[in-house]
Every structure is written in structure tokens, then in C-alpha cells.
Amino acid sequence: MKEKIAQIAQEVSALVAANKEEAEALRVKYLSKKGEITALFNEFRNVPAEQKKELGLLLNDLRNKAQDKINSLKESFASSDATNANEDYTRTADPVLLGSRHPLSLVKSEIIDIFSRIGFSVAEGPEVEDDWHVFGALNFSPEHPARDMQDTFFVEKNPDILLRTHTSSVQSRIMTSQKPPIRVLCPGRVYRNEAISARAHCFFHQVEGLYVDKNVSFADLKQALLYFAKEMFGENTKIRLRPSYFPFTEPSAEMDISCDICGGTGCAFCKHTGWVEILGCGMVDPNVLEACGIDSKEYTGFAFGMGVERIANLKYKVKDLRLFSENDIRFLDEFQSAY
Ligand code: PHE
């Protein structure tokens, strides 16, 4: 037995392991229930009494040495992991996966930023609205086609509750709850019952604006929109207003900007007209002011509304609207450096 102890002691002092798993295998080999050192302890029971003292000391010593050795092998792997992770300052940095802001958020923030510089604040309202705030207060006649099932999503077959089709509903809320001067931007998601294609979706995002005060004129509207177009699309951008119709504005207009791809000379993007439409606008109809409790003899106002997707399309040259809502990481990653 003495020789056996000496032999194992020699083996133990020379033990090596290449990794944690090998060190664990050594523990099993020597120290587990069926391990070689444990077997010696079992044999020790049969050792004659006069040898017990000497062999007992040797055996205990062997077991302690084996435990120390194997533990230190194990620790060496644990600490070498730590060294790699924390202490090797020469290693290349782990790639940090950065998220990016969604292009629609980027554009929305930029629109808000531009108008906030001329005194507009932001107001939000519910996406599930009642008929009055979306249509009634805004001078839509009861038979106006926008109320039709084809355009509007109604909630639980209750024709009075619907998903707002524009954020003008927030303007109705502001006008009924605040006194002029009102200078507010209403960003948010809107819903229309349209077939989904590259150019249309059943929901999209708007930023609408409203300014109500004494002596607000069409010239103020034009000036504010020209300022916006130049800030958003560059100093050389031109605007043009075409007469249009909205129930809640009179007169109404649609605004085009000079195509920033061809600089107005005509290309496929602007369908060779040199102009692209970006928003609707007009002077708030006196009927709307009155419906919301504002004296239309004392106050006038202008309003405008634009699709955030439309502005983002122009700014980032995105051809297919669906990309904005599909969460394709490859598309979203392209905006990492946008701001
Ligand atoms: N609410 C209109 C729309 O959704 C946009 C608009 C707002 C037009 C304000 C004129 C004035 O199309």
C-alpha cells in the first residue's frame, strides 16, 4: 500500500489538464467515490493496526495534495477566462450592437423641431375617436364620403366610434379646450381602410399643424410652410400652392416642393413635372372655429397636415411604403448614422 501511495503521489504532482473538463475528469479519476485514492481509503480499513498511524498520515497527505492540485488546475482555467475578458487591453473591442431610431421617428422629430423653432408646441390625442372630433367639428357634411365604410374603420359596428383618419381630431380637441392664441402640432398614427401596396397602407403617420390667433392670414401660412420646406429639404427648395378642397379649410391648397432629386428640371421621381406634393393646408373654415367655440369674427387661423411617410420617402428615397412597417433589420440598420 505504501508503494501505491507513493506512485499515486508522483502521478498527482505531475498532473496536467488542458481545460476545465480535463481537470474535472482527474477529480473523478482520483477523488470520486470510485476514484483511486478513495479506493485506498477503503483498503485502509483492512490495514493491520500497527501500520495504521503511518499509512493514515500518508493517505491523508495524498488526498490533500490531490485536492489542492486539481482545484488549482480548475482555478487556472477560471482565471484565464477572466483574463481574456477583462484584462487583455490589446484585444479588439467586442462589437456593440447599436439600435437605431426608426426613420419615421427621425422625420417626425425633425418636423417637430423645425416648427418648434417658430413657436409650435406638441399635442397628442386618442387614436380611437368619436365621429364629432374627426368629422363633425371639422365641417364634414353627414354624407361626406370620408365617413364611408370604405375609408374609415369603425369600432365594433358603432358608427360613432372610429379609428381617426387624420390627426385633425386632436385640433378639434385643442380648439374646444383652449383659448387662442393656439399654435400646436399634432403628430400621430392614423388609419384608413385602403388596400396595402407600395404607395398606400391601412395606417400611416401624420403631423398636422394649427395656428389660431387674431389676424392670422394666408401670407402667414405661406411663410411658415416656405420656412419649413427650406429647413427640411434645403435652402434652394421652392414651394408652390395649388387650389384644393378640404371641408375644414377655406381657401384650401395642396403644397408641392421643387423635386430635390432633379432640382426641378424633371425626372422619373417627380414624373417629369419638377414638383412633388407634400402636404394639404388652408385657412381654418369659420364653421370649424364656431363649432369649437371660437369666435370667428375675432380669430382666424391656418392649418396644414402632412404624411410623415411621404416626407421620409422624399428625404430617404424609399420607394416602397411597406418597408416602414415591416421591421426588416437590414432596412432599419441603414438609419444608424442618420442622427
Ligand atoms: N387632414 C388632412 C388630411 O388628412 C390634411 C389637412 C390638414 C389639410 C389641415 C388641410 C389642413 O388629408
Coordinates of C-alpha atoms in Angstrom, one line a residue, residues 42-192:
N42 CA -11.4 1.6 1.6
E43 CA -8.4 -0.7 1.7
F44 CA -7.1 1.2 4.7
R45 CA -9.8 -0.4 6.8
N46 CA -8.0 -3.8 6.5
V47 CA -4.6 -2.5 7.3
P48 CA -3.0 -4.0 10.5
A49 CA -3.4 -1.8 13.5
E50 CA 0.4 -1.1 13.9
Q51 CA 0.6 0.3 10.3
K52 CA -2.5 2.5 10.6
K53 CA -0.8 5.5 12.0
E54 CA 1.9 5.8 9.4
L55 CA -0.3 4.9 6.4
G56 CA -3.1 7.1 7.7
L57 CA -0.9 10.1 7.7
L58 CA 0.4 9.3 4.2
L59 CA -3.1 8.7 2.8
N60 CA -4.5 12.0 4.2
D61 CA -1.5 13.8 2.9
L62 CA -2.0 12.3 -0.6
R63 CA -5.7 13.2 -0.6
N64 CA -5.0 16.8 0.4
K65 CA -2.3 17.2 -2.2
A66 CA -4.6 15.7 -4.9
Q67 CA -7.4 18.1 -3.9
D68 CA -5.1 21.1 -3.9
K69 CA -3.6 20.2 -7.2
I70 CA -6.9 19.6 -9.0
N71 CA -8.5 22.7 -7.5
S72 CA -5.6 24.8 -8.6
L73 CA -5.9 23.3 -12.1
K74 CA -9.6 24.2 -12.2
E75 CA -8.9 27.7 -10.9
S76 CA -6.3 28.3 -13.5
F77 CA -8.9 27.9 -16.2
A78 CA -11.5 30.1 -14.5
S79 CA -8.9 32.9 -14.1
S80 CA -7.6 32.5 -17.6
D81 CA -11.2 33.1 -18.8
A82 CA -11.4 36.2 -16.7
T83 CA -8.0 37.4 -18.0
N84 CA -9.3 37.2 -21.6
A85 CA -12.5 39.0 -20.9
N86 CA -11.3 41.8 -18.6
E87 CA -7.6 42.2 -18.6
D88 CA -6.3 41.9 -22.1
Y89 CA -6.4 45.6 -23.2
T90 CA -4.9 44.8 -26.5
R91 CA -7.7 42.6 -27.8
T92 CA -10.1 44.2 -30.3
A93 CA -13.3 45.5 -28.7
D94 CA -16.4 43.4 -28.8
P95 CA -18.8 44.7 -31.4
V96 CA -21.5 46.6 -29.7
L97 CA -24.8 46.2 -31.5
L98 CA -26.4 49.6 -31.6
G99 CA -30.0 50.1 -32.2
S100 CA -31.2 52.9 -34.5
R101 CA -34.1 55.2 -34.4
H102 CA -36.9 54.4 -36.9
P103 CA -36.8 56.6 -40.0
L104 CA -40.4 57.7 -39.3
S105 CA -39.4 58.8 -35.7
L106 CA -36.4 60.6 -37.2
V107 CA -38.5 62.5 -39.7
K108 CA -41.3 63.2 -37.1
S109 CA -38.8 64.7 -34.7
E110 CA -37.3 66.8 -37.4
I111 CA -40.6 68.2 -38.4
I112 CA -41.4 69.0 -34.7
D113 CA -38.0 70.5 -34.2
I114 CA -38.4 72.8 -37.2
F115 CA -41.9 74.1 -36.2
S116 CA -40.9 74.3 -32.5
R117 CA -38.4 77.0 -33.6
I118 CA -41.3 79.2 -34.7
G119 CA -43.3 78.7 -31.5
F120 CA -45.3 75.5 -32.1
S121 CA -45.8 73.1 -29.2
V122 CA -46.9 69.4 -29.5
A123 CA -50.3 67.9 -28.6
E124 CA -51.4 64.3 -28.8
G125 CA -54.8 62.7 -28.7
P126 CA -56.5 59.3 -28.9
E127 CA -56.3 57.1 -32.0
V128 CA -59.8 55.7 -31.2
E129 CA -62.0 58.7 -31.6
D130 CA -65.6 59.7 -31.9
D131 CA -67.3 61.0 -35.0
W132 CA -67.6 64.5 -33.8
H133 CA -63.9 65.1 -33.2
V134 CA -62.8 63.5 -36.5
F135 CA -65.6 64.7 -38.8
G136 CA -68.4 66.6 -37.1
A137 CA -66.4 69.5 -35.7
L138 CA -64.5 69.8 -38.9
N139 CA -67.3 70.7 -41.1
F140 CA -67.7 67.3 -42.8
S141 CA -71.3 67.1 -44.0
P142 CA -73.1 64.0 -42.8
E143 CA -72.9 62.4 -46.2
H144 CA -69.3 63.2 -46.8
P145 CA -67.6 60.2 -48.5
A146 CA -64.7 60.2 -45.9
R147 CA -67.2 58.9 -43.3
D148 CA -68.0 56.0 -45.6
M149 CA -67.1 52.4 -44.5
Q150 CA -64.6 52.4 -47.4
D151 CA -62.3 54.9 -45.8
T152 CA -63.0 54.7 -42.1
F153 CA -62.5 51.8 -39.7
F154 CA -65.4 51.8 -37.3
V155 CA -65.1 50.1 -33.9
E156 CA -67.5 47.3 -33.1
K157 CA -70.1 48.3 -35.6
N158 CA -70.7 51.5 -33.6
P159 CA -70.7 54.3 -36.3
D160 CA -69.9 56.9 -33.7
I161 CA -66.6 55.3 -32.6
L162 CA -63.8 55.0 -35.1
L163 CA -60.1 55.0 -35.8
R164 CA -59.1 58.5 -36.6
T165 CA -58.5 59.1 -40.3
H166 CA -56.4 62.2 -39.6
T167 CA -54.9 63.9 -36.6
S168 CA -57.1 67.0 -37.2
S169 CA -59.2 65.3 -34.5
V170 CA -56.5 66.5 -32.0
Q171 CA -57.0 70.0 -33.3
S172 CA -60.7 69.8 -32.6
R173 CA -59.9 68.8 -29.0
I174 CA -57.4 71.6 -28.6
M175 CA -59.8 74.3 -30.0
T176 CA -62.6 73.2 -27.7
S177 CA -60.4 73.1 -24.7
Q178 CA -58.0 76.1 -25.1
K179 CA -58.4 79.7 -25.9
P180 CA -56.4 81.3 -28.8
P181 CA -53.6 82.0 -29.4
I182 CA -53.2 78.4 -30.3
R183 CA -50.0 77.2 -32.1
V184 CA -49.9 73.5 -32.0
L185 CA -48.5 70.4 -33.8
C186 CA -50.4 67.1 -33.8
P187 CA -48.3 64.1 -34.6
G188 CA -49.7 60.6 -34.6
R189 CA -50.8 57.5 -36.3
V190 CA -54.0 57.5 -38.5
Y191 CA -56.0 54.7 -40.1
R192 CA -57.7 54.5 -43.5

